[in-house]
Short mmCIF file of C-alpha atoms and ligand atoms in Angstrom, two decimals:
data_model
loop_
_atom_site.label_atom_id
_atom_site.label_comp_id
_atom_site.label_asym_id
_atom_site.label_seq_id
_atom_site.Cartn_x
_atom_site.Cartn_y
_atom_site.Cartn_z
CA MET L 1 22.62 -26.89 -15.00
CA SER L 2 21.34 -27.56 -18.46
CA GLU L 3 23.96 -28.40 -21.03
CA THR L 4 22.14 -26.61 -23.78
CA THR L 5 21.94 -23.32 -21.89
CA LEU L 6 25.71 -23.17 -21.45
CA HIS L 7 26.20 -24.19 -25.06
CA GLN L 8 23.71 -21.63 -26.30
CA LEU L 9 25.13 -18.79 -24.20
CA CYS L 10 28.68 -19.58 -25.30
CA ARG L 11 27.72 -19.84 -28.95
CA LEU L 12 25.70 -16.62 -28.90
CA TYR L 13 27.94 -14.38 -26.82
CA THR L 14 31.49 -15.70 -26.84
CA ASN L 15 34.23 -16.56 -29.33
CA LEU L 16 34.74 -20.02 -27.86
CA LYS L 17 35.25 -23.02 -30.10
CA ALA L 18 33.10 -26.16 -29.80
CA GLU L 19 35.89 -28.10 -28.07
CA ASP L 20 36.35 -25.27 -25.52
CA ILE L 21 32.63 -25.30 -24.81
CA ALA L 22 32.80 -29.05 -24.29
CA ILE L 23 35.50 -28.53 -21.63
CA LEU L 24 33.34 -25.93 -19.87
CA GLU L 25 30.38 -28.28 -19.95
CA LYS L 26 32.41 -30.93 -18.19
CA VAL L 27 33.38 -28.45 -15.46
CA ALA L 28 29.79 -27.24 -15.24
CA ASP L 29 28.59 -30.78 -14.61
CA THR L 30 30.57 -30.84 -11.38
CA LEU L 31 29.34 -27.46 -10.09
CA PRO L 32 26.28 -28.72 -8.17
CA GLN L 33 28.42 -31.22 -6.21
CA TYR L 34 30.91 -28.49 -5.29
CA ALA L 35 28.12 -26.13 -4.27
CA GLU L 36 26.65 -28.86 -2.12
CA LEU L 37 29.98 -29.88 -0.62
CA THR L 38 31.19 -26.39 0.25
CA GLY L 39 27.89 -24.59 0.85
CA ASN L 40 29.11 -21.90 -1.56
CA TYR L 41 27.76 -20.47 -4.80
CA MET L 42 29.57 -21.69 -7.90
CA TYR L 43 29.70 -19.97 -11.27
CA ILE L 44 31.43 -20.18 -14.60
CA ASP L 45 31.96 -16.90 -16.41
CA CYS L 46 33.17 -16.44 -19.97
CA LEU L 47 34.48 -13.42 -21.79
CA LEU L 48 32.10 -11.74 -24.25
CA GLN L 49 33.06 -11.45 -27.92
CA SER L 50 33.85 -7.78 -27.38
CA GLY L 51 36.35 -8.83 -24.69
CA ASP L 52 35.41 -6.06 -22.26
CA HIS L 53 32.78 -7.79 -20.11
CA GLY L 54 32.00 -11.29 -18.97
CA ILE L 55 28.84 -13.39 -18.95
CA VAL L 56 27.68 -16.02 -16.47
CA VAL L 57 27.26 -19.27 -18.41
CA ALA L 58 26.74 -21.70 -15.53
CA GLU L 59 25.66 -21.47 -11.91
CA ALA L 60 25.03 -23.82 -9.03
CA LEU L 61 23.55 -22.90 -5.67
CA PRO L 62 23.90 -24.86 -2.44
CA ARG L 63 20.71 -26.19 -0.91
CA THR L 64 20.56 -23.64 1.89
CA PRO L 65 17.62 -21.49 3.04
CA ASP L 66 19.52 -18.33 1.95
CA ALA L 67 20.12 -19.65 -1.52
CA ALA L 68 16.39 -19.99 -2.06
CA TYR L 69 16.17 -16.19 -1.99
CA LYS L 70 19.21 -15.53 -4.12
CA ASP L 71 18.70 -13.95 -7.53
CA ARG L 72 19.72 -16.21 -10.38
CA VAL L 73 22.47 -14.68 -12.49
CA LEU L 74 22.72 -17.16 -15.34
CA GLY L 75 23.07 -15.24 -18.62
CA LYS L 76 23.80 -11.97 -16.82
CA LEU L 77 26.69 -9.74 -17.81
CA VAL L 78 29.70 -9.33 -15.53
CA PHE L 79 31.11 -5.81 -15.64
CA GLU L 80 34.76 -5.18 -14.99
CA ALA L 81 34.07 -2.26 -12.69
CA PHE L 82 32.07 -4.50 -10.37
CA GLU L 83 33.97 -7.74 -10.55
CA PRO L 84 37.55 -6.83 -11.43
CA ALA L 85 38.96 -10.12 -10.12
CA VAL L 86 36.89 -12.14 -12.58
CA LEU L 87 37.88 -10.02 -15.56
CA LEU L 88 41.52 -9.99 -14.45
CA CYS L 89 41.50 -13.76 -14.32
CA HIS L 90 40.03 -13.94 -17.83
CA LYS L 91 42.62 -11.63 -19.24
CA THR L 92 45.73 -12.75 -17.38
CA GLY L 93 44.90 -16.15 -15.96
CA ARG L 94 45.67 -14.78 -12.50
CA LYS L 95 43.76 -16.51 -9.75
CA SER L 96 42.61 -14.82 -6.57
CA LEU L 97 41.61 -16.75 -3.52
CA LYS L 98 39.23 -15.79 -0.75
CA HIS L 99 39.24 -12.05 -1.28
CA ARG L 100 36.36 -9.89 -0.23
CA ALA L 101 34.37 -8.30 -3.01
CA ILE L 102 31.11 -6.53 -3.56
CA THR L 103 29.18 -8.19 -6.35
CA GLN L 104 27.06 -6.45 -8.97
CA GLU L 105 24.07 -7.24 -6.80
CA GLY L 106 25.65 -5.26 -3.96
CA LYS L 107 26.42 -8.35 -1.83
CA VAL L 108 29.57 -8.64 0.22
CA VAL L 109 31.11 -11.98 -0.67
CA GLU L 110 34.28 -13.91 -0.15
CA GLN L 111 35.25 -14.75 -3.67
CA SER L 112 37.77 -17.15 -5.17
CA VAL L 113 38.40 -17.06 -8.88
CA ILE L 114 40.47 -19.56 -10.86
CA PRO L 115 40.98 -19.85 -14.60
CA ILE L 116 39.72 -22.72 -16.72
CA TYR L 117 42.23 -23.62 -19.47
CA ASN L 118 41.87 -25.49 -22.73
CA ASP L 119 44.48 -27.86 -24.13
CA SER L 120 46.43 -24.96 -25.65
CA HIS L 121 46.62 -23.37 -22.21
CA GLU L 122 44.31 -20.52 -23.16
CA VAL L 123 41.90 -19.17 -20.55
CA ILE L 124 38.44 -20.12 -21.81
CA GLY L 125 36.48 -19.28 -18.67
CA THR L 126 36.71 -18.66 -14.96
CA LEU L 127 35.44 -20.80 -12.14
CA ILE L 128 34.12 -18.70 -9.31
CA MET L 129 33.25 -19.73 -5.80
CA GLU L 130 31.44 -17.24 -3.62
CA ALA L 131 30.52 -17.36 0.05
CA ASP L 132 27.95 -14.80 1.19
CA ARG L 133 29.55 -12.64 3.90
CA SER L 134 27.06 -9.80 3.92
CA GLU L 135 25.68 -10.61 7.36
CA GLU L 136 29.10 -10.86 8.96
CA SER L 137 30.24 -7.51 7.72
CA SER L 138 26.98 -5.64 8.18
CA ALA L 139 26.49 -6.71 11.77
CA PRO L 140 29.24 -4.77 13.55
CA ASN L 141 29.45 -1.64 11.42
CA GLY L 142 26.31 -1.20 9.41
CA GLY L 143 27.37 -2.79 6.16
CA THR L 144 30.62 -0.96 5.59
CA LEU L 145 33.74 -2.97 5.15
CA PRO L 146 36.33 -2.34 7.84
CA ILE L 147 39.31 -0.82 6.09
CA LYS L 148 41.74 -3.35 7.53
CA SER L 149 39.75 -6.25 6.16
CA MET L 150 40.09 -4.86 2.66
CA ASP L 151 43.72 -5.95 2.44
CA MET L 152 44.98 -2.59 1.26
CA GLY L 153 48.62 -3.55 0.86
CA PRO L 154 50.11 -2.27 -2.38
CA PHE L 155 51.77 -5.50 -3.30
CA SER L 156 48.79 -7.74 -2.95
CA ASP L 157 47.53 -9.38 -6.10
CA ASN L 158 43.98 -9.26 -4.91
CA PRO L 159 41.69 -6.60 -6.24
CA MET L 160 40.22 -4.48 -3.47
CA VAL L 161 37.01 -2.67 -2.75
CA ALA L 162 38.94 0.62 -2.95
CA ASP L 163 39.78 -0.29 -6.54
CA LEU L 164 36.13 0.08 -7.39
CA LEU L 165 35.80 3.60 -6.05
CA MET L 166 35.84 6.65 -8.29
CA GLU L 167 37.51 8.74 -5.61
CA ILE L 168 41.27 9.00 -5.54
CA ILE L 169 42.57 6.97 -2.59
CA PHE L 170 46.08 6.97 -1.13
CA MET L 171 47.42 5.25 1.96
CA THR L 172 50.63 5.76 3.84
CA ASP L 173 52.37 3.72 6.49
CA ASP L 174 53.04 5.11 9.97
CA GLN L 175 56.06 7.00 8.58
CA GLN L 176 53.85 8.88 6.10
CA ARG L 177 55.30 6.92 3.18
CA LEU L 178 52.97 6.24 0.29
CA VAL L 179 52.15 2.55 0.18
CA TYR L 180 48.90 2.31 -1.75
CA ALA L 181 47.02 4.10 -4.52
CA ASN L 182 43.81 2.82 -6.08
CA PRO L 183 43.47 2.91 -9.91
CA SER L 184 42.07 6.49 -9.80
CA GLY L 185 44.99 7.42 -7.54
CA ILE L 186 47.56 5.86 -9.88
CA LYS L 187 46.03 7.73 -12.83
CA PHE L 188 46.19 10.94 -10.80
CA LEU L 189 49.85 10.30 -9.86
CA HIS L 190 50.71 9.79 -13.52
CA GLU L 191 49.05 13.04 -14.46
CA ILE L 192 50.66 14.99 -11.64
CA GLN L 193 54.18 13.58 -11.54
CA GLY L 194 54.61 11.37 -14.59
CA GLU L 195 56.16 7.93 -14.40
CA ARG L 196 58.26 8.54 -11.28
CA ASP L 197 58.27 5.82 -8.66
CA TRP L 198 56.08 6.65 -5.72
CA VAL L 199 55.97 3.47 -3.64
CA ASN L 200 57.42 4.06 -0.17
CA GLN L 201 58.23 7.70 -0.96
CA PRO L 202 57.17 10.36 1.61
CA VAL L 203 53.66 11.40 0.70
CA GLY L 204 54.52 15.10 1.14
CA HIS L 205 57.23 14.80 -1.53
CA VAL L 206 55.17 12.87 -4.02
CA LEU L 207 52.07 15.01 -3.47
CA PRO L 208 53.31 18.38 -2.15
CA PHE L 209 49.79 19.77 -1.84
CA LEU L 210 49.17 17.28 1.00
CA GLU L 211 52.18 18.58 2.97
CA GLY L 212 50.12 21.30 4.66
CA LEU L 213 47.60 18.75 5.95
CA LEU L 214 50.07 16.35 7.52
CA HIS L 215 50.51 18.19 10.81
CA HIS L 216 46.77 18.34 11.58
CA LYS L 217 46.08 16.19 14.61
CA GLU L 218 42.38 15.53 14.01
CA GLU L 219 41.38 11.92 13.39
CA VAL L 220 39.44 13.03 10.32
CA PHE L 221 40.47 16.26 8.65
CA ILE L 222 38.74 17.65 5.56
CA SER L 223 40.11 20.48 3.50
CA GLU L 224 39.95 21.99 0.03
CA VAL L 225 43.38 22.42 -1.53
CA LEU L 226 44.82 23.70 -4.77
CA ALA L 227 47.13 21.45 -6.75
CA GLY L 228 48.27 23.48 -9.75
CA GLN L 229 45.13 24.23 -11.71
CA ARG L 230 43.09 21.66 -9.82
CA VAL L 231 40.74 22.16 -6.90
CA LEU L 232 40.71 19.09 -4.67
CA GLU L 233 38.70 18.11 -1.64
CA VAL L 234 40.96 16.03 0.58
CA LYS L 235 39.78 13.90 3.49
CA LYS L 236 42.61 12.73 5.70
CA VAL L 237 41.82 9.87 8.08
CA HIS L 238 44.10 8.43 10.78
CA MET L 239 44.15 4.67 10.64
CA ARG L 240 44.79 3.00 13.96
CA THR L 241 45.49 -0.47 15.22
CA LYS L 242 43.26 -2.16 17.78
CA ARG L 243 45.67 -0.81 20.42
CA ASN L 244 45.08 2.69 19.04
CA GLU L 245 48.56 3.13 17.61
CA LEU L 246 48.76 5.18 14.43
CA GLU L 247 49.23 2.76 11.59
CA GLY L 248 49.02 5.08 8.64
CA LEU L 249 47.06 7.79 6.88
CA LEU L 250 44.21 7.33 4.46
CA PHE L 251 43.59 10.10 1.93
CA ILE L 252 40.32 10.22 0.03
CA ILE L 253 40.49 12.88 -2.65
CA GLN L 254 37.79 14.24 -4.91
CA ASP L 255 38.61 16.42 -7.89
CA LEU L 256 36.29 19.42 -7.69
CA THR L 257 37.93 21.35 -10.56
CA GLU L 258 35.11 20.83 -13.03
CA LEU L 259 32.45 21.55 -10.43
CA ARG L 260 34.13 24.81 -9.40
CA LEU L 261 34.54 25.85 -13.07
CA LYS L 262 30.85 25.23 -13.68
CA GLU L 263 29.95 27.23 -10.57
CA LYS L 264 32.11 30.10 -11.84
CA GLU L 265 30.46 29.95 -15.25
CA LEU L 266 27.01 29.99 -13.66
CA LEU L 267 27.97 32.96 -11.53
CA LYS L 268 29.29 34.78 -14.60
CA LYS L 269 26.08 33.97 -16.47
CA SER L 270 23.89 35.26 -13.68
CA VAL L 271 25.93 38.47 -13.52
CA VAL L 272 25.47 38.87 -17.28
CA ILE L 273 21.72 38.22 -16.99
CA LYS L 274 21.44 40.80 -14.24
CA GLU L 275 23.36 43.28 -16.41
CA ILE L 276 20.95 42.64 -19.28
CA HIS L 277 17.97 43.25 -16.98
CA HIS L 278 19.60 46.52 -15.94
CA ARG L 279 19.99 47.60 -19.54
CA VAL L 280 16.41 46.65 -20.41
CA LYS L 281 15.17 48.69 -17.45
CA ASN L 282 17.35 51.67 -18.36
CA ASN L 283 16.28 51.51 -21.99
CA LEU L 284 12.63 51.44 -20.95
CA GLN L 285 13.25 54.51 -18.79
CA THR L 286 14.82 56.23 -21.80
CA VAL L 287 11.74 55.40 -23.90
CA ALA L 288 9.52 56.80 -21.12
CA SER L 289 11.61 59.99 -20.94
CA LEU L 290 11.34 60.45 -24.71
CA LEU L 291 7.56 60.05 -24.53
CA ARG L 292 7.34 62.56 -21.66
CA LEU L 293 9.55 65.00 -23.59
CA GLN L 294 7.30 64.74 -26.60
CA MET L 295 4.21 65.26 -24.40
CA ARG L 296 5.68 68.49 -23.01
CA LYS L 297 6.02 69.87 -26.53
CA GLY L 298 2.28 70.38 -26.50
CA LEU L 299 -0.12 67.80 -27.91
CA SER L 300 -3.83 67.69 -28.71
CA VAL L 301 -5.95 66.28 -25.86
CA GLU L 302 -6.58 63.08 -27.82
CA SER L 303 -2.92 62.51 -28.68
CA LYS L 304 -1.94 63.28 -25.09
CA SER L 305 -4.19 60.53 -23.81
CA HIS L 306 -2.65 58.03 -26.28
CA PHE L 307 0.81 59.06 -25.15
CA GLU L 308 -0.23 58.58 -21.52
CA ASP L 309 -1.57 55.08 -22.26
CA THR L 310 1.70 54.12 -23.90
CA LEU L 311 3.67 55.63 -21.03
CA HIS L 312 1.73 53.45 -18.58
CA ARG L 313 2.44 50.37 -20.66
CA VAL L 314 6.16 51.16 -20.61
CA TYR L 315 6.02 51.76 -16.83
CA SER L 316 4.34 48.43 -16.20
CA ILE L 317 6.97 46.49 -18.18
CA SER L 318 9.67 48.44 -16.37
CA ALA L 319 8.11 47.41 -13.03
CA VAL L 320 8.87 43.77 -13.88
CA TYR L 321 12.57 44.54 -14.30
CA GLU L 322 12.70 46.68 -11.18
CA LEU L 323 11.37 43.73 -9.17
CA ILE L 324 13.83 41.30 -10.74
CA LEU L 325 16.71 43.64 -9.96
CA ALA L 326 15.53 44.11 -6.38
CA ASN L 327 15.69 40.35 -5.96
CA GLU L 328 18.58 39.31 -3.69
CA ASP L 329 19.34 36.17 -5.68
CA ALA L 330 21.23 37.28 -8.74
CA ASP L 331 20.31 34.17 -10.69
CA GLN L 332 16.59 34.30 -9.88
CA ASP L 333 14.51 36.00 -12.49
CA ASP L 334 11.19 34.97 -10.96
CA VAL L 335 8.79 37.77 -10.27
CA ASP L 336 6.29 37.83 -7.42
CA VAL L 337 3.04 38.49 -9.30
CA ILE L 338 1.22 39.93 -6.29
CA GLU L 339 4.06 42.33 -5.52
CA LEU L 340 4.12 43.30 -9.19
CA THR L 341 0.37 44.01 -9.20
CA SER L 342 0.65 46.11 -6.03
CA LYS L 343 3.54 48.06 -7.53
CA ILE L 344 1.79 48.82 -10.83
CA GLY L 345 -1.52 49.69 -9.15
CA SER L 346 -0.08 51.91 -6.45
CA THR L 347 2.12 53.83 -8.93
CA MET L 348 -0.98 54.42 -11.03
CA MET L 349 -2.98 55.69 -8.04
CA LEU L 350 -0.13 58.03 -7.05
CA ASN L 351 -0.01 59.53 -10.55
CA ASP L 352 -3.76 59.98 -10.73
CA LEU L 353 -4.72 63.27 -9.14
CA ASP L 354 -8.33 63.35 -10.41
CA HIS L 355 -9.81 60.53 -8.31
CA GLN L 356 -9.82 59.23 -4.76
CA ILE L 357 -9.51 55.53 -5.28
CA GLU L 358 -8.94 52.76 -2.79
CA PHE L 359 -6.77 50.15 -4.52
CA ARG L 360 -6.66 46.65 -3.05
CA VAL L 361 -4.75 43.50 -3.92
CA VAL L 362 -6.10 40.31 -2.35
CA SER L 363 -3.66 37.42 -2.49
CA ASN L 364 -5.81 34.93 -0.54
CA GLY L 365 -2.55 33.73 1.00
CA TYR L 366 -0.96 32.65 -2.27
CA THR L 367 2.48 33.52 -3.54
CA LEU L 368 2.61 33.37 -7.31
CA LEU L 369 5.93 33.37 -9.10
CA ALA L 370 6.22 34.06 -12.81
CA SER L 371 9.15 34.06 -15.21
CA SER L 372 10.08 37.52 -16.47
CA ARG L 373 8.43 36.74 -19.83
CA LYS L 374 5.08 35.81 -18.28
CA ALA L 375 5.38 38.60 -15.72
CA VAL L 376 5.54 41.16 -18.55
CA SER L 377 2.23 39.81 -19.93
CA ILE L 378 0.60 39.91 -16.49
CA ALA L 379 1.91 43.43 -15.90
CA LEU L 380 0.43 44.65 -19.16
CA ILE L 381 -2.94 42.99 -18.45
CA VAL L 382 -3.10 44.49 -14.95
CA ASN L 383 -2.10 47.86 -16.37
CA GLU L 384 -4.80 47.88 -19.06
CA LEU L 385 -7.63 46.72 -16.81
CA VAL L 386 -6.80 48.88 -13.78
CA GLN L 387 -6.20 51.81 -16.13
CA ASN L 388 -9.65 51.19 -17.68
CA SER L 389 -11.31 51.27 -14.25
CA LEU L 390 -9.46 54.44 -13.38
CA LYS L 391 -10.24 56.11 -16.70
CA HIS L 392 -13.80 55.00 -17.38
CA ALA L 393 -15.50 53.77 -14.20
CA PHE L 394 -15.49 56.76 -11.91
CA PRO L 395 -16.93 59.94 -13.32
CA HIS L 396 -17.70 60.86 -9.71
CA GLN L 397 -14.15 60.73 -8.43
CA ALA L 398 -14.28 58.10 -5.65
CA GLY L 399 -14.43 54.32 -5.63
CA THR L 400 -12.61 51.05 -5.15
CA ILE L 401 -10.51 48.97 -7.52
CA CYS L 402 -9.65 45.45 -6.45
CA VAL L 403 -7.38 42.78 -7.92
CA GLU L 404 -7.95 39.37 -6.36
CA PHE L 405 -5.99 36.17 -6.95
CA LYS L 406 -7.42 32.69 -6.45
CA VAL L 407 -6.02 29.25 -7.16
CA LYS L 408 -8.37 26.43 -8.10
CA GLN L 409 -6.92 23.03 -8.91
CA GLU L 410 -4.53 23.59 -11.82
CA PHE L 411 -5.66 27.13 -12.57
CA ILE L 412 -4.92 30.63 -11.39
CA GLU L 413 -7.76 33.12 -11.38
CA MET L 414 -7.25 36.86 -11.51
CA HIS L 415 -10.28 39.05 -10.82
CA ILE L 416 -10.04 42.78 -11.54
CA SER L 417 -13.13 44.65 -10.41
CA ASP L 418 -14.35 48.16 -9.67
CA ASP L 419 -17.54 49.56 -8.16
CA GLY L 420 -17.91 52.22 -10.83
CA LYS L 421 -20.56 52.93 -13.45
CA GLY L 422 -20.24 49.64 -15.36
CA MET L 423 -19.38 49.21 -19.02
CA GLU L 424 -22.74 48.90 -20.80
CA GLY L 425 -22.52 49.41 -24.55
CA TYR L 426 -18.78 49.94 -24.76
CA THR L 427 -16.75 49.90 -27.96
CA ARG L 428 -13.64 47.84 -27.97
CA SER L 429 -10.36 49.58 -28.54
CA LEU L 430 -6.65 48.78 -28.48
CA GLY L 431 -6.51 48.32 -24.66
CA LEU L 432 -8.91 45.36 -24.46
CA ASP L 433 -7.45 43.87 -27.64
CA ILE L 434 -4.03 43.82 -25.99
CA VAL L 435 -5.55 42.18 -22.91
CA ARG L 436 -7.37 39.50 -24.88
CA ASN L 437 -4.33 38.78 -27.02
CA LEU L 438 -1.98 38.35 -24.08
CA ILE L 439 -4.41 36.15 -22.15
CA VAL L 440 -5.18 33.82 -25.03
CA ASN L 441 -1.78 33.65 -26.75
CA ASP L 442 0.67 34.10 -23.93
CA LEU L 443 -1.03 32.79 -20.79
CA GLU L 444 -3.16 30.24 -22.67
CA GLY L 445 -6.11 31.34 -20.61
CA GLU L 446 -9.61 32.77 -20.90
CA PHE L 447 -11.02 36.22 -20.32
CA VAL L 448 -14.65 37.09 -19.49
CA TYR L 449 -16.57 40.01 -18.07
CA LYS L 450 -18.82 38.82 -15.25
CA GLN L 451 -22.27 40.27 -14.71
CA VAL L 452 -22.21 42.38 -11.56
CA LYS L 453 -24.78 44.66 -9.96
CA LYS L 454 -22.44 47.58 -9.65
CA GLY L 455 -19.33 48.28 -11.65
CA THR L 456 -17.22 45.96 -13.80
CA HIS L 457 -15.72 42.58 -13.03
CA ALA L 458 -13.10 41.16 -15.41
CA SER L 459 -12.13 37.61 -14.74
CA ILE L 460 -9.06 35.88 -16.16
CA ILE L 461 -8.25 32.23 -15.74
CA PHE L 462 -5.03 30.55 -16.87
CA PRO L 463 -3.23 27.30 -16.11
CA ILE L 464 -0.39 26.94 -13.62
CA HIS L 465 2.76 25.74 -15.41
CA ASP L 466 6.56 25.87 -15.37
CA GLU L 467 6.66 29.61 -15.89
CA ILE L 468 3.89 30.55 -13.49
CA LEU L 469 4.01 28.67 -10.24
CA VAL L 470 2.00 28.82 -7.06
CA HIS L 471 5.01 28.79 -4.81
CA SER L 472 3.65 28.73 -1.29
CA VAL L 473 0.73 29.71 0.83
CA SER L 474 1.23 32.49 3.33
CA VAL L 475 -1.34 33.75 5.81
CA HIS L 476 -1.59 37.45 5.16
CA ASN L 477 -3.20 39.43 2.37
CA ARG L 478 -1.20 42.18 0.85
CA VAL L 479 -3.01 45.45 0.44
CA GLY L 480 -1.82 48.10 -1.95
CA ASP L 481 -1.80 51.64 -0.69
N1 ATP Z 1 -13.89 49.41 -15.88
C1 ATP Z 1 -14.63 50.02 -16.81
N2 ATP Z 1 -15.72 50.76 -16.45
C2 ATP Z 1 -16.45 51.38 -17.38
N3 ATP Z 1 -16.21 51.29 -18.71
C3 ATP Z 1 -15.16 50.57 -19.13
C4 ATP Z 1 -14.31 49.90 -18.21
N4 ATP Z 1 -13.36 49.27 -18.92
C5 ATP Z 1 -13.59 49.52 -20.22
N5 ATP Z 1 -14.66 50.30 -20.36
C6 ATP Z 1 -15.22 50.74 -21.62
O1 ATP Z 1 -14.71 49.89 -22.65
C7 ATP Z 1 -14.09 50.64 -23.67
C8 ATP Z 1 -12.96 49.86 -24.30
O2 ATP Z 1 -11.87 49.76 -23.43
P1 ATP Z 1 -10.44 49.69 -24.04
O3 ATP Z 1 -9.48 49.50 -22.93
O4 ATP Z 1 -10.44 48.67 -25.10
O5 ATP Z 1 -10.24 51.08 -24.72
P2 ATP Z 1 -9.88 52.46 -24.07
O6 ATP Z 1 -9.60 52.30 -22.63
O7 ATP Z 1 -10.98 53.41 -24.42
O8 ATP Z 1 -8.61 52.92 -24.84
P3 ATP Z 1 -7.18 52.23 -24.81
O9 ATP Z 1 -7.07 51.53 -26.11
O10 ATP Z 1 -6.21 53.29 -24.64
O11 ATP Z 1 -7.18 51.28 -23.67
C9 ATP Z 1 -13.69 51.91 -23.01
O12 ATP Z 1 -13.62 52.98 -23.90
C10 ATP Z 1 -14.82 52.14 -21.99
O13 ATP Z 1 -15.93 52.76 -22.57
MG1 MG Z 2 -8.17 50.93 -21.99
#
């Protein structure tokens, strides 16, 4: 152990005076001999300036094969939550001998901690001796510490593994009297019943919400109970001696109050979202009714056709909300794009009495899920392009309109084609402007008309992202009627 390292670490990170550091250096000089003599790991820890954590300022490893693989910890911080015995010793001068602990590195060790004093009897550091016990304890029961070996008695000075756990832990004796609570348990007791003494009191009196669980005969019994405003998950375990006599009860309690509150909030939110979707859908239906009412008042042929176009646009947005509302999961507002396309197309075919059109949707086995926002854009695009085919492609009544989906690498392709008269020399109008705008600005994609022998083939390509996912691949193609 280099003298300067200890000196440097102490000077940089602790409040120790030069004479205190000199004392530590003397102790540190002897560490290698002790490590050698006992076959144990030796450390000196000091308290950081902040006083809340420690730091390893000296270490010595025995010359064993295991030690060769051990991580060096010199200069590392020692956190109270992981090594409570060390911090306790720093703060109170209390020693603890040969207690089991789990170190910050996750090793099970037998640890002894004693204080190092200066001439004024102040604790200036702790001397720690650790024997690796991980193999012993992992062999019989897969790495878990047997409860009995943790020395769970309430009056023991030694810190225990249970002290490190976040869960609330209580233990009773064979008469169901409370004999141990870990720090979380003590905090809980204070909150629930104030400063009253609980040691050796019947557990059912101290914690009445456990009363109902006491008569259950199962070795391990798990239940959710209410304690005032709190929701608790309680695990009750029978602890037995080697001769299988009941020695006491172990309660492991988790406070689920916050979790349950959050779940309730989420549920409320999803109900509200569903309600909003309902209102949007109803409002869209009102808009459609108003348009239809106006159309019945008698319009010029040209105006009528504009009204019809608008009506179709409203219908296609409404289809998105109908699908969301039909979804079983209240909090899911994902829309199945292929279902949406089938719905819009088939409604259009039903309303069109002038043509005999076969409408097909080819999914190629993909399921595409879009957020409601993106689904509205896709619905409008499908509406405009299928409507165009229906309106302009078939002067001779019959034909086929097909919407096909493909997925290539990171992109989704949507092909909308008909076998009609083709669109040579067309003049662009609002419909195609809407389409182009939505594809470029909302889907961040591209739109081209492909050259085809017969009819029109519009091809749209846009990237897969958070709001439009290829969810899964199924085997069948869906065909619109
Ligand atoms: N599938 C198609 N087959 C034949 N011609 C088409 C096809 N799609 C579009 N066209 C031609 O392109 C023109 C522009 O289409 P666009 O959708 O922009 O306008 P529109 O359908 O006439 O009116 P609206 O603005 O109501 O959609 C159409 O008027 C039509 O001549
Ligand atoms: Mg159009």
